[in-house]
Each structure stands twice: as C-alpha cells, then as structure tokens.
XYZ file of C-alpha atoms in Angstrom:
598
model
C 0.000 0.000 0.000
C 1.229 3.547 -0.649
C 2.359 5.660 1.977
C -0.152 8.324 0.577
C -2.856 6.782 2.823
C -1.276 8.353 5.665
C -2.371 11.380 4.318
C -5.986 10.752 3.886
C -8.731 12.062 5.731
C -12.181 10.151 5.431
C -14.823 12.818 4.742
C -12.872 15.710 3.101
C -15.123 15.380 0.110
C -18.097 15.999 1.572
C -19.951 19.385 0.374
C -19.104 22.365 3.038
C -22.856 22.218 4.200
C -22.626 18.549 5.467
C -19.208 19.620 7.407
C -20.685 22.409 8.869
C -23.405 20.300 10.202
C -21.237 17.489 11.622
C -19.187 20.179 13.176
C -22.728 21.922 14.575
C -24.094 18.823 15.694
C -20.988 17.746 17.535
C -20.437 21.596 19.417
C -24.134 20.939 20.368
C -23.539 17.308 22.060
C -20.834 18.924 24.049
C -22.539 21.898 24.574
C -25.265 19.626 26.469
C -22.635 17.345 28.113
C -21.006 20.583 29.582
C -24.091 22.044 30.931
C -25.205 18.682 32.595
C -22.088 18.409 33.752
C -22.325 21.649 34.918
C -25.538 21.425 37.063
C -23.877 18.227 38.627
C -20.878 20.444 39.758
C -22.531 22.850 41.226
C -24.837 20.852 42.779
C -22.005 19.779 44.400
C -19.403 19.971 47.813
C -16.233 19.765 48.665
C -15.126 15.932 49.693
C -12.274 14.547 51.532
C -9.119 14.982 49.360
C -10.562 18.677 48.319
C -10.350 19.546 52.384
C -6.676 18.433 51.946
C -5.988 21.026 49.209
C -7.275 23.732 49.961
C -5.873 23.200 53.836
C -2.461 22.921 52.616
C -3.094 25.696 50.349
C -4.236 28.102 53.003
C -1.293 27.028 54.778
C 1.736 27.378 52.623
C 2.346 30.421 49.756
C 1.894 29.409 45.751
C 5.581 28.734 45.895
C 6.076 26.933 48.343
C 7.546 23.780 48.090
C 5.999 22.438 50.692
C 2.865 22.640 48.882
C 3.893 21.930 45.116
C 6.211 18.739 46.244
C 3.974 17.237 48.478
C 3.505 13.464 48.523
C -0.287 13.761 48.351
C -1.063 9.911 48.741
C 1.648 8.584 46.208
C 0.497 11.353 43.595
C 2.908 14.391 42.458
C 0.485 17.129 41.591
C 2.051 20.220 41.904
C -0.764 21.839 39.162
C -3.844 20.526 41.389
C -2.350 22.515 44.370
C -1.614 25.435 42.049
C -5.112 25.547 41.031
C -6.243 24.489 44.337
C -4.227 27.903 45.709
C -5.658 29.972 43.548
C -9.256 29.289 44.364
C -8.920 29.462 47.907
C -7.119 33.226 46.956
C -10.089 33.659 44.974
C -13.273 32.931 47.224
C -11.628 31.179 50.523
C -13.915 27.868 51.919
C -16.345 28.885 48.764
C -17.039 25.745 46.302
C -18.349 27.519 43.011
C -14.830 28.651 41.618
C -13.632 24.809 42.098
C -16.771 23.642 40.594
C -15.765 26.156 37.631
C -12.353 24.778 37.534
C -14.397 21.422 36.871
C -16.790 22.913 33.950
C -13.710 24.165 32.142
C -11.446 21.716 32.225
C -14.651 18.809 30.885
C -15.152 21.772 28.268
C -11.382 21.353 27.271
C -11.242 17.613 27.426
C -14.642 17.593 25.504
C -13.148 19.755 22.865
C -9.888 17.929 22.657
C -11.209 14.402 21.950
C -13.496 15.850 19.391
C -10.462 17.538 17.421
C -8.889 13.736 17.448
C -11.703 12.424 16.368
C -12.170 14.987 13.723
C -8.722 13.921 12.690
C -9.106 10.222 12.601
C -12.337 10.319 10.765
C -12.707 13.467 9.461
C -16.106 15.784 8.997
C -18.537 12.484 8.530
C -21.796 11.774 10.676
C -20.169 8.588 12.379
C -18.076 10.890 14.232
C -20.890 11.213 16.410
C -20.779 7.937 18.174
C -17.336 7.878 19.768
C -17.807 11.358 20.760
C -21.412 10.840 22.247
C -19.537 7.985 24.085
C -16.678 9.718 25.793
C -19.393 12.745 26.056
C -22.423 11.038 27.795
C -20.478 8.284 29.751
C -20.894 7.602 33.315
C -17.073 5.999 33.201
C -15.940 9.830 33.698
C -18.711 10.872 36.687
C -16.846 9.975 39.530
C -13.459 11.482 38.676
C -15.476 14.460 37.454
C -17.612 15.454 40.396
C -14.483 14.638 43.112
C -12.793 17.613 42.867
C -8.925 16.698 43.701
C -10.017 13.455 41.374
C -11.126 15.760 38.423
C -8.359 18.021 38.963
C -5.710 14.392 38.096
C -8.081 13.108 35.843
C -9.738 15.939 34.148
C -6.186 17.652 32.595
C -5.172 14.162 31.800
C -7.905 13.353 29.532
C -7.329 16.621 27.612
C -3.500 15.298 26.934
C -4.558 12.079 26.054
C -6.610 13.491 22.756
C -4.527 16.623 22.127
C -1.133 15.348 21.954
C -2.328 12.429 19.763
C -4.167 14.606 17.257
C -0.718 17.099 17.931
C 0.849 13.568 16.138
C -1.390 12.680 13.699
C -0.925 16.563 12.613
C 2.694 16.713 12.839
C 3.056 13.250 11.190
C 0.476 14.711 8.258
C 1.992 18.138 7.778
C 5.526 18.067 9.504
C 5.350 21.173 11.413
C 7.274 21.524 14.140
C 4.624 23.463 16.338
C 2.760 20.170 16.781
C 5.658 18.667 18.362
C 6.206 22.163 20.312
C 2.653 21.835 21.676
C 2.304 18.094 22.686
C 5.249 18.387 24.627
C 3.945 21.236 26.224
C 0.796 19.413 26.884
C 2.661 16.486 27.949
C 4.215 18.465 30.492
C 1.696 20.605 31.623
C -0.708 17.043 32.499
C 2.589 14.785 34.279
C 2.273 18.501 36.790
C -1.434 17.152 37.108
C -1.313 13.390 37.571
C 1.469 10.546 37.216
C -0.449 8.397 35.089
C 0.514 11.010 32.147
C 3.355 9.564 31.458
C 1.299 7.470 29.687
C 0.026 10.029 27.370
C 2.929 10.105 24.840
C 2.725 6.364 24.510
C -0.973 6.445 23.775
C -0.629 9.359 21.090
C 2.672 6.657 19.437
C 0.738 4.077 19.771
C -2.392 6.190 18.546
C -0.759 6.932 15.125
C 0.746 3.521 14.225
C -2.524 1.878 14.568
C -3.959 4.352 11.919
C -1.520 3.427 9.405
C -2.180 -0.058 10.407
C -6.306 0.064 9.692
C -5.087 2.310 6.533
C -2.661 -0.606 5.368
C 0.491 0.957 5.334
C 3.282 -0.754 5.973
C 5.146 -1.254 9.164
C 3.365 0.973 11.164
C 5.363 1.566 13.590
C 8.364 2.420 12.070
C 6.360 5.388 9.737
C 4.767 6.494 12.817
C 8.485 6.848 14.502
C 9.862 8.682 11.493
C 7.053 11.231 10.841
C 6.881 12.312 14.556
C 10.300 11.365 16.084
C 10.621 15.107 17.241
C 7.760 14.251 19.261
C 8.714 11.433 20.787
C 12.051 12.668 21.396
C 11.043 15.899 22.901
C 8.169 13.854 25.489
C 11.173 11.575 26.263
C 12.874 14.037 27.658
C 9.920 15.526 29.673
C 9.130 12.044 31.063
C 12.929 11.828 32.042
C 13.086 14.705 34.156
C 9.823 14.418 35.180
C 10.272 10.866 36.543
C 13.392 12.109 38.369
C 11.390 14.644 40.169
C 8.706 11.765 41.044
C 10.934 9.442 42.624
C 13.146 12.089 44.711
C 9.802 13.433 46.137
C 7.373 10.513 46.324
C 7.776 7.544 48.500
C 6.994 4.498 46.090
C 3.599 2.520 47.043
C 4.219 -0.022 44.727
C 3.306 -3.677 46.267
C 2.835 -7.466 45.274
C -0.480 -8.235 46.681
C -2.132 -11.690 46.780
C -3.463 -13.607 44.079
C -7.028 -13.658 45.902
C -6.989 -9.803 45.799
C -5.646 -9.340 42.193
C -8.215 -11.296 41.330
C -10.900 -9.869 43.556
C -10.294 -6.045 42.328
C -10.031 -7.133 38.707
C -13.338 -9.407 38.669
C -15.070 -6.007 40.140
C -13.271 -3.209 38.161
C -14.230 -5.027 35.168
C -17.240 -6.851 35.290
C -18.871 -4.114 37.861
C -17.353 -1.239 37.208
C -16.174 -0.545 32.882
C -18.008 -3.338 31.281
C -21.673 -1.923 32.278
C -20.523 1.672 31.566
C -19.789 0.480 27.950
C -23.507 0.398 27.746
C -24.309 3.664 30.035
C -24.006 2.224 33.148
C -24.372 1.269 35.981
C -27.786 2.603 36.442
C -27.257 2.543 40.002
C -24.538 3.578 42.894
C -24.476 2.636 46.604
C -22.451 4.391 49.036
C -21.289 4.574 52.603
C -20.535 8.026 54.061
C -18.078 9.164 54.043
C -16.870 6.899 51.070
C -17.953 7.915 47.387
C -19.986 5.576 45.757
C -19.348 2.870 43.820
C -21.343 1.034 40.937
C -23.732 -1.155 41.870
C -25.145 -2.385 38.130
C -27.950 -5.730 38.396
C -26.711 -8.690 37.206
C -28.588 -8.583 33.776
C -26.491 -5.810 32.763
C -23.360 -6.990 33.921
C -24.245 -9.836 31.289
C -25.443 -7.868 28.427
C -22.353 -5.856 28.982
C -19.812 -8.716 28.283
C -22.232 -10.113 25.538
C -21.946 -6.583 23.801
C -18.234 -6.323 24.171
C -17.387 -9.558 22.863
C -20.663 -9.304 20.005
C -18.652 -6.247 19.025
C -15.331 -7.916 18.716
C -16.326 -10.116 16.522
C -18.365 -7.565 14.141
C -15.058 -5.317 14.296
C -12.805 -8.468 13.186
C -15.558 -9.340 10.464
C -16.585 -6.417 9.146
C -13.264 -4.237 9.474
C -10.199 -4.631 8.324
C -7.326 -4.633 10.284
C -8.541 -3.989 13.681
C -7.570 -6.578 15.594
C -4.363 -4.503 16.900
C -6.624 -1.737 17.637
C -8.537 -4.135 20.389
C -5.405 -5.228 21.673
C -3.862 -2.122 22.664
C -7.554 -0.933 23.750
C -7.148 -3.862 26.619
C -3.345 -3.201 27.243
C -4.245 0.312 28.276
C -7.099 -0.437 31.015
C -4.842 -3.621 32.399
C -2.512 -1.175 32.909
C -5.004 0.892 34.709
C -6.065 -2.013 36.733
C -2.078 -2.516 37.733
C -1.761 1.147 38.576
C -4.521 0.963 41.182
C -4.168 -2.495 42.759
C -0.602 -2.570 43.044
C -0.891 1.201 45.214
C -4.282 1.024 46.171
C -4.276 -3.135 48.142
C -4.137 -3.366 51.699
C -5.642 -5.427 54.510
C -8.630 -2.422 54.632
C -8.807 -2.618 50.970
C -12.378 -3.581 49.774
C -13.287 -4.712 46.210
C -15.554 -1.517 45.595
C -12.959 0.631 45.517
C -12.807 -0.651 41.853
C -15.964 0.135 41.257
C -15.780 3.380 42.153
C -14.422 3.947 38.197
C -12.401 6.456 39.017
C -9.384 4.525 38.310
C -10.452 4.011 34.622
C -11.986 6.979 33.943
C -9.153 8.295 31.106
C -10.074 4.849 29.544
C -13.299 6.686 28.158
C -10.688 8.148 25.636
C -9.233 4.825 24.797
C -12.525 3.237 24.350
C -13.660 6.204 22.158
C -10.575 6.757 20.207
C -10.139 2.456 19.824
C -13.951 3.038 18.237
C -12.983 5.799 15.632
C -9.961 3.704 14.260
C -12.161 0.949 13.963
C -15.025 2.378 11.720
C -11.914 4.644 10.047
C -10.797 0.948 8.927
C -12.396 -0.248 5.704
C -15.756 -2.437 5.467
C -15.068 -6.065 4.347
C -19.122 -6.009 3.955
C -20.759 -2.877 3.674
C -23.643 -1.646 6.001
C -26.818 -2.085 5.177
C -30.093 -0.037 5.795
C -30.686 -2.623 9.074
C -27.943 -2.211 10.341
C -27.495 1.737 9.892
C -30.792 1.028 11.824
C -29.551 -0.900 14.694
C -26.514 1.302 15.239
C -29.089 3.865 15.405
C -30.864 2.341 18.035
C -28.173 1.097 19.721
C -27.003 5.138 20.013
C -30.331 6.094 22.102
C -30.402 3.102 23.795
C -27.093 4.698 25.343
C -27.655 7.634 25.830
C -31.022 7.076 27.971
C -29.119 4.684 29.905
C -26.241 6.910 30.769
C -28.411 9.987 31.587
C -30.318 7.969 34.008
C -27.148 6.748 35.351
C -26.384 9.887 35.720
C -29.155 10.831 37.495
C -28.710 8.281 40.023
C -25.339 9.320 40.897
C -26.733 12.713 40.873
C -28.347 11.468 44.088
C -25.638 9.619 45.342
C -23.636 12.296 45.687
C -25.163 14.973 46.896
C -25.782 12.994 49.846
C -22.978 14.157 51.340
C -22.556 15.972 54.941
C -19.487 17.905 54.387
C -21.170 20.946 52.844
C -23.568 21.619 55.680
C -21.060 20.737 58.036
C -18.573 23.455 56.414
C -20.684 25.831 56.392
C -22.119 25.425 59.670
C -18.720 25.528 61.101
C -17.941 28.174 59.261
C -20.292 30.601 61.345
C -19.391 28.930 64.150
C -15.928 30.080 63.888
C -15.965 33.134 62.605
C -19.472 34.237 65.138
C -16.898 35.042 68.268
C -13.856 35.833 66.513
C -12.082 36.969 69.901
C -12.539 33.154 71.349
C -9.843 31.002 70.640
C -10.388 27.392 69.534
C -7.828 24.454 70.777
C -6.844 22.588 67.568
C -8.885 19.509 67.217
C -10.201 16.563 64.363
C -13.132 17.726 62.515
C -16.090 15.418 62.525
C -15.195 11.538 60.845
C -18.290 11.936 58.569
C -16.104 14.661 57.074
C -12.427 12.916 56.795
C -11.526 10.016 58.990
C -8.077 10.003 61.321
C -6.056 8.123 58.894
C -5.826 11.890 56.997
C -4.403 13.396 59.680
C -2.568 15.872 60.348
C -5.290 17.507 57.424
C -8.487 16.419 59.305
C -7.419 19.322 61.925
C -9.846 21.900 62.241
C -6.618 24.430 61.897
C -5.851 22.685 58.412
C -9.392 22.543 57.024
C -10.359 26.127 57.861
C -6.601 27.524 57.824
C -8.320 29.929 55.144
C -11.167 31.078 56.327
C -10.783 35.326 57.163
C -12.256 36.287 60.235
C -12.090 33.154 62.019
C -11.361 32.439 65.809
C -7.535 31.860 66.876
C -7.287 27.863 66.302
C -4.405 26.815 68.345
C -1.968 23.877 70.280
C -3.349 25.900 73.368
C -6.585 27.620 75.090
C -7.487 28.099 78.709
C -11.350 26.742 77.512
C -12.480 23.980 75.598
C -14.881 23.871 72.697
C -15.215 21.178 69.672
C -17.099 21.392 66.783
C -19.572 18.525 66.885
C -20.614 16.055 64.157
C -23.362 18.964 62.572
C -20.642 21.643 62.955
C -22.035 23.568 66.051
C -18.885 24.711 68.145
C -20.271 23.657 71.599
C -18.379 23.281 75.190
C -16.369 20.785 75.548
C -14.082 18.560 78.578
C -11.018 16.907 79.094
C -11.891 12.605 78.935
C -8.526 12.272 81.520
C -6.446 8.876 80.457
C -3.274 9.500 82.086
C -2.647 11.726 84.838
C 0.467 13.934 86.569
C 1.951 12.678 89.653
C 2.526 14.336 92.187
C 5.557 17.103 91.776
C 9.112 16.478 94.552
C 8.723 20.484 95.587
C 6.593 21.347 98.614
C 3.499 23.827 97.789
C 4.795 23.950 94.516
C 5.004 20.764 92.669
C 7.140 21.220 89.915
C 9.425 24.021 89.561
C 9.992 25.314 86.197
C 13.054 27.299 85.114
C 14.535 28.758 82.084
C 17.434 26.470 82.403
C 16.431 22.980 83.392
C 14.479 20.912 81.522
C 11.854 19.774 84.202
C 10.563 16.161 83.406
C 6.231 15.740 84.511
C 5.902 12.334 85.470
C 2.551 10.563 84.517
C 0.834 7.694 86.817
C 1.245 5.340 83.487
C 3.417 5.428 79.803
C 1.157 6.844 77.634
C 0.939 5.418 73.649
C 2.334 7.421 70.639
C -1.121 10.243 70.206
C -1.907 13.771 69.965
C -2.503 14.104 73.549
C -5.037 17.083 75.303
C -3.133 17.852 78.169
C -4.455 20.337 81.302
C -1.894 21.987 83.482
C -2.439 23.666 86.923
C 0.064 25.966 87.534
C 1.056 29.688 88.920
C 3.334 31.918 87.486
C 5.211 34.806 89.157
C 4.772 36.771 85.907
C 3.554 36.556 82.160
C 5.448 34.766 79.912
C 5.806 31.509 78.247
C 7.087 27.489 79.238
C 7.696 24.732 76.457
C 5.783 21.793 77.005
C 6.547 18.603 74.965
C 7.409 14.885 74.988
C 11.010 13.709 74.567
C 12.197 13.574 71.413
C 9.148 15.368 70.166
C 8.393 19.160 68.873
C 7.730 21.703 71.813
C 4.337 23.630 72.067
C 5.419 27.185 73.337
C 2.273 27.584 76.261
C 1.944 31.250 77.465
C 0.723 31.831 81.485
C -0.142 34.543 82.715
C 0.749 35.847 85.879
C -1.286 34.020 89.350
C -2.917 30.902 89.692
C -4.079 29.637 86.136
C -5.160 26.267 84.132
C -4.541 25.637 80.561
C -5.525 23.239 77.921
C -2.405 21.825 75.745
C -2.151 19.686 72.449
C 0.618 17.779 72.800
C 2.005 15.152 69.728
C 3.882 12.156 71.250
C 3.985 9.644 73.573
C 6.427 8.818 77.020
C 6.406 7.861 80.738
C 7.337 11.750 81.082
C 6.513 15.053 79.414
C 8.987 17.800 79.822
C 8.715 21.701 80.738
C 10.831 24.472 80.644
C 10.060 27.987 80.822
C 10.893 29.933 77.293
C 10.998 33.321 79.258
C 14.199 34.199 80.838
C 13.813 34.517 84.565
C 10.305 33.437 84.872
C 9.638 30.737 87.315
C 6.336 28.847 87.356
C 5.040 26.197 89.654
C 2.699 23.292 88.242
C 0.769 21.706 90.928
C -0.347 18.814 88.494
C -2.541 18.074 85.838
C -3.916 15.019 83.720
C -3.969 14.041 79.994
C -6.607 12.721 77.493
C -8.867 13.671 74.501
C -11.126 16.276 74.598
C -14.855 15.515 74.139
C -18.481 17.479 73.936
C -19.811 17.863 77.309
C-alpha cells in the first residue's frame, strides 16, 4: 500500500454544508454534556481529598515547596495545588470557583477528543458515536464530580486526545509546532497526575494503529519517522519528570495476593467498565463518608460482556485490520487495573474501591478513540439499511441509559454531609472571633483520622478570614460537633500527673532545666489534650513537649491559672521548661486525654 494513505482524511469530500453540520451537531452534544455536567458540579461539595488542598493551600504560599512537592497519597500534583491555591485566593472555603475549575477543564477535554476524532475520521456523521460515548459516559462521573479526582483526571484526559491529534498533525503536515505543543501538553498534564506519562505512549501508539487500519506498511516504524521530534522531545519531559517523582514521592508499589488481584479485577471489570460500555451502571451505593461505587444488576453486567465480545467479533468481520486496535484498547485499562491495585491493596482494601471507576476513567478516551480507528478501517461487507438502523438504536439506547445513570449518581452524591457541616462551622468560627479554639479533628463523617494531620480543624479552615484563633493551646475547651455547632467541651482524663518532689509547689519550672512531669502510666504514641495547673510569678511563656518530640510554646499569665495543651507524642514523662528568661512557674499537676463534647 502507498504511503499516501497516511495522508488521507475520510470525509474531506463531503460538500461544506454537510461539514458544517457534523461540526454543529458535535459543538451541540458537548454543549449539552457541559451544561449537565455543569448542574452536577454545582450541585455539588467539597469531599475529603478537596479539604486536603485547599488546607495545605491556606497554609503554605503558591511557591512553596511544601505545597507543590507534596507526597499527596503517592500522587505528584504540583498543578492541582496550584489551582487548588488559587481558588482558595479567589473565594476562601467557597465551592463555586472549584466547581468552575471542573466545567472548564470537561469543556477542554470535551473539545480535545473531538479535534482527534475529527482527525481520525474526518467531517462524517459517524463521528458522532465515539464522541457521544466519551461525552455522555458515566465511566468519567466519579473522577469528574471529586474535585482533587477531576483536577488528576480531568487535565489528563485533555492530553490524552490533544497530543495524539498534535501527532497525527505533525506526522500529516511536519510542522514543528505540533511537536512544540504536545510536549507542552505532555508536560503541563505529568504537573497534574502521574499516570501522564502514559500520554505520549498512547498518542505513538495512537498513530501507528492508523496506518495499520489504513494498510500501510510497518506501522510503527512510519509512525516513529514522521513524529520522532515528538517522541524525542516527550522523552525528555518524562525523564526529568520521573526524576522529580521518585526524589519526592515515596513508592507505594506492592505485590499483593493472588485472591486480591483477582478480587479487584473481577469487580473493576465486570462491575465497574463493562456496564458503563452500555451507560451504566444505572445505580450507585455508598457509605458516608466513602464515594460511591457502581452497583449495576446482574442482567447488565451480562449484556455488557455479551456486547463487548458481540462487538469484537463484528469489528474483526466487518473491518479490516482492527484486531491490533482491540489489543492495545485492553493493554491500556490492564494497565489501569495494575496502577490501582498494586498502590491502592491493603488489609482495609475492599473490592468496591474498583468500582468506584475512578481509576479508569481516562479509559473513556481509549474506548472512544479504539472506536474511531475501527469504523476509520475499511468495510469487508458494507452496512446495510438494518444495520445503519440498529446502530441507530443502539445510540439512544445509550444515551437514555447513561443519563439515568447519571441521574442516580446525581443522588448519590449529593448525599454528602461535608457541605452543611462546612458551612455550619464556618459561622461557628468566625461568630466570636475573639474566642480562641484548641486545635482539634473535625467530625469523621467529614475525613476520617487516617488523613491526619489535614483532618485538623486548623488545616481545614486555615483559610477562612475572620475566624477564631485555632491553636496547640486555650485556657477553655470547645469542639465542633458532628453537625458543625462549636459547643463546650471537657477533658476525657487517660493519664494523669503525679505528684511534683517540691513542697506547695510541685514542679518548679526554670529557664534552664528541663523539668521532666511524670505521669501515673506510659502513655501510647497520640496527639494528647493535656491540662496543666500551675502559677506563674509573671507573664510569659514554658515549652511543654514529649522527649524527642516538637515543643508547644504555652503562654501563662501571671497568678494561679489552668490551661488546655495539644501535645504530639507519647512517654512515661513530658517535659517543661520555661521559654521566658527569669520566669519561674510552679505546676501543681494536671492530667492528659482527649477532649470531648460535654
């Protein structure tokens, strides 16, 4: 076959009219995907990872490093806490400019698959289908409505189609600024989400399986020679990039067993991407505070396989050359399903995590790109008016079921306490500005312990302007309960301080001797609540702390006084010593615990 194939584009000789209304048509799907979309996003809340950005961003500057090169869970994402930083600048604790952030960046992914698509089969009516696919498909509705999910998933979706179609252009026309902006791209989604290292691959891979469905010979090798500066350029990105990854990220890369390879695969698949093949999963369960998960009946878990493998064997009838294009469809989400159960397995691990989808949701551009090369590929027997017919049906048939999928997670989601608690918290703090607030958890309906230090009320709200003083110290005790209401609160005592060796003083505390406060038992490795008795001959300030442990500076006032103390560590023995020179302080005793409501 001639290499002038490579140069075709299916549809070019269409009459201007019908082009315009493919183009039309297709601006109008996504027009209606964004503004469903849309509604869902605003509908929505911030939800567990979000409280981690925008804590960390209301902590630490834009440049910090200690917000771009955090470890956030095994993920690099310097770009999600950029954007993340911004929109707490913007409206602090507010959720509409993240669920903007959302809208745009499914507007740009939108947009970007349907300019590879446009490219692979050019300005015909059957470029419809993949797009209404990757458009309407529930695959992409839980990375989309998470925002810290949409903000990896979201940018790396975009990539995926732009920097192929950047090859398919460059490899057409030669240009260099094709290989200037998928590199860029490239770049711009690895500062987004690890898994776009992948993206270069996919757009290689992308372009050698055209020439393959357009019969030109070896593939691969054309596809390496009319986009090397591509490929070379990405290399290079993906080099220094992965050099960044592995100084900063502490690898979570495991064996686990056979029984739960097999148990995450069996429900990824046949639970999770099969049924949202056909618009799926129609419905969601969920246990707060986890996001749901599909929850398809068994019928269409069946007609879901049935259609995949019915299609198969149409696509290796009817179309030549396509076998390839299945191949590397299936190579992409095994390596999705690697990715998630070699990080994501543990004892605590439960098979619904792979349902969740999230973990294949860039695999709605595979699946929709891996369906344009396919019906790009020539007809061994041409289509018929039944089966234009079928394929017709089979089209609304979809797109009812993923709307009402849709609307099911609609409802599934929303059910979610975080907003109300926010913003009930919100007033809380900021109704007696002048009260100070001892650092404590925030409600585990909201983000459970295993987040912490983030699921601190000081790291969730660090943002919020007018707020009360949260502190490692307060002379009163108040919590924000489960709803958000900052109500009293008291000390649950678990350990207690003996006795001090000084006569009507107990322990005496000096700027230049490290005093140890012996407790009645060792207490275990915590975040201890600790209340002091003490009197001070003047104001000033002691250091309270276990060994080995960061110091919480503790001001007194002058006189008899009690304070409250949050205190990281664990010991037979905390240790005092006063941080103002020549101020001597007496602690008559004290005991140690974790603060409840009263």
């Amino acid at each position: 076959m001639s290499t002038a194939l490579v140069e075709r584009e299916p549809g070019t000789s269409g009459s201007r009219p019908g082009t315009r209304r493919v183009l039309v048509v297709a601006l109008a799907l996504i027009a209606l995907q964004v503004t469903i979309r849309g509604v869902l996003a605003f509908r929505g809340e911030f939800y567990w990872d979000d409280l981690i950005l925008i804590g960390r961003a209301g902590t630490y500057p834009l440049s910090s490093p200690e917000l771009l090169n955090y470890d956030h869970d095994g993920h690099l994402m310097p770009g999600a806490f950029a954007v993340a930083s911004v929109v707490t600048w913007l409206a602090p604790m507010q959720w509409w400019p993240a669920a903007l952030t959302l809208v745009v960046a499914q507007l740009v992914a939108s947009l970007a698959v349907l300019r590879l698509l446009w490219l692979i089969l050019g300005p015909r009516r059957v470029l419809w289908a993949p797009l209404l696919f990757y458009l309407f498909s529930p695959l992409t509705l839980p990375a989309f409505a998470w925002w810290a999910a949409g903000l990896n998933s979201l940018p790396m979706q975009a990539a995926l189609a732009w920097v192929a179609g950047d090859a398919l252009q460059l490899a057409r026309t030669g240009r260099r600024r094709h290989a200037v902006s998928g590199i860029v791209v490239t770049l711009c989604a690895s500062a987004f989400f690890e898994k776009s290292v992948l993206v270069p691959f996919v757009a290689f891979v992308t372009v050698a399986l055209l020439y393959r469905v357009d019969g030109v010979r070896r593939p691969l090798r054309v596809a390496w020679q009319r986009a090397h500066p591509l490929w070379l350029g990405s290399g290079v990105v993906l080099a220094v990039w992965a050099a960044w990854y592995t100084t900063v990220v502490a690898s979570r890369f495991g064996v686990p067993p056979w029984s739960m390879v097999a148990g995450l695969t069996h429900h990824g698949l046949s639970y999770g991407l099969a049924p949202s093949l056909l618009g799926g999963p129609w419905q969601w369960d969920r246990w707060n505070p986890s996001p749901p998960w599909a929850d398809p009946p068994l019928v269409l878990v069946v007609a879901a396989w049935v259609a995949v493998a019915g299609a198969l064997v149409w696509s290796l009838r009817c179309r030549t050359r396509t076998g390839w294009v299945w191949i590397a469809a299936t190579a992409y989400v095994c390596a999705s399903l690697v990715a998630m159960i070699s990080t994501r397995f543990g004892p605590e691990t439960t098979y619904e995590l792979a349902q969740t989808l999230r973990y294949f949701a860039d695999s709605s551009v595979i699946v929709a790109v891996a369906a344009a090369l396919v019906l790009r590929s020539a007809e061994r027997r041409p289509s018929g008016v039944r089966s234009r017919a079928v394929a017709l049906a089979c089209v609304v048939a979809f797109v009812v079921s993923s709307v009402w999928s849709t609307v099911t997670f609609a409802r599934s989601w929303t059910d979610n306490p975080t907003g109300e608690y926010l913003a009930t918290a919100m007033d809380a703090l900021t109704e007696h500005p002048q009260d100070p607030v001892l650092d404590h958890p925030v409600s585990v309906w909201v983000l459970l312990p295993v987040t912490y230090p983030h699921n601190l009320v000081g790291s969730v709200f660090s943002s919020l302007p007018g707020r009360s003083d949260i502190s490692d110290h307060t002379t009163a005790l108040s919590v924000l309960d489960d709803r958000g209401v900052l109500v009293p609160a008291e000390l649950m005592p678990l350990r207690g301080v003996l006795p001090g060796p000084v006569p009507e003083c107990g322990y005496a505390v000096t700027d230049d001797v490290v005093t140890p406060l012996l407790l009645n038992e060792p207490a275990g490795d915590w975040e201890w609540t600790v209340e002091l008795h003490y009197m001070a001959a003047d104001d000033g300030a002691i250091d309270l702390g276990f060994p080995g442990r960061p110091r919480v500076s503790v001001p007194v006032t002058e006189g008899l006084g009690s304070v409250y103390v949050r205190i990281p560590g664990g010991g037979a023995a905390l240790q005092v010593e006063s941080a103002t020179p020549g101020l001597n302080v007496c602690i008559g005793g004290g005991s140690m615990g974790v603060v409840v409501p009263s």
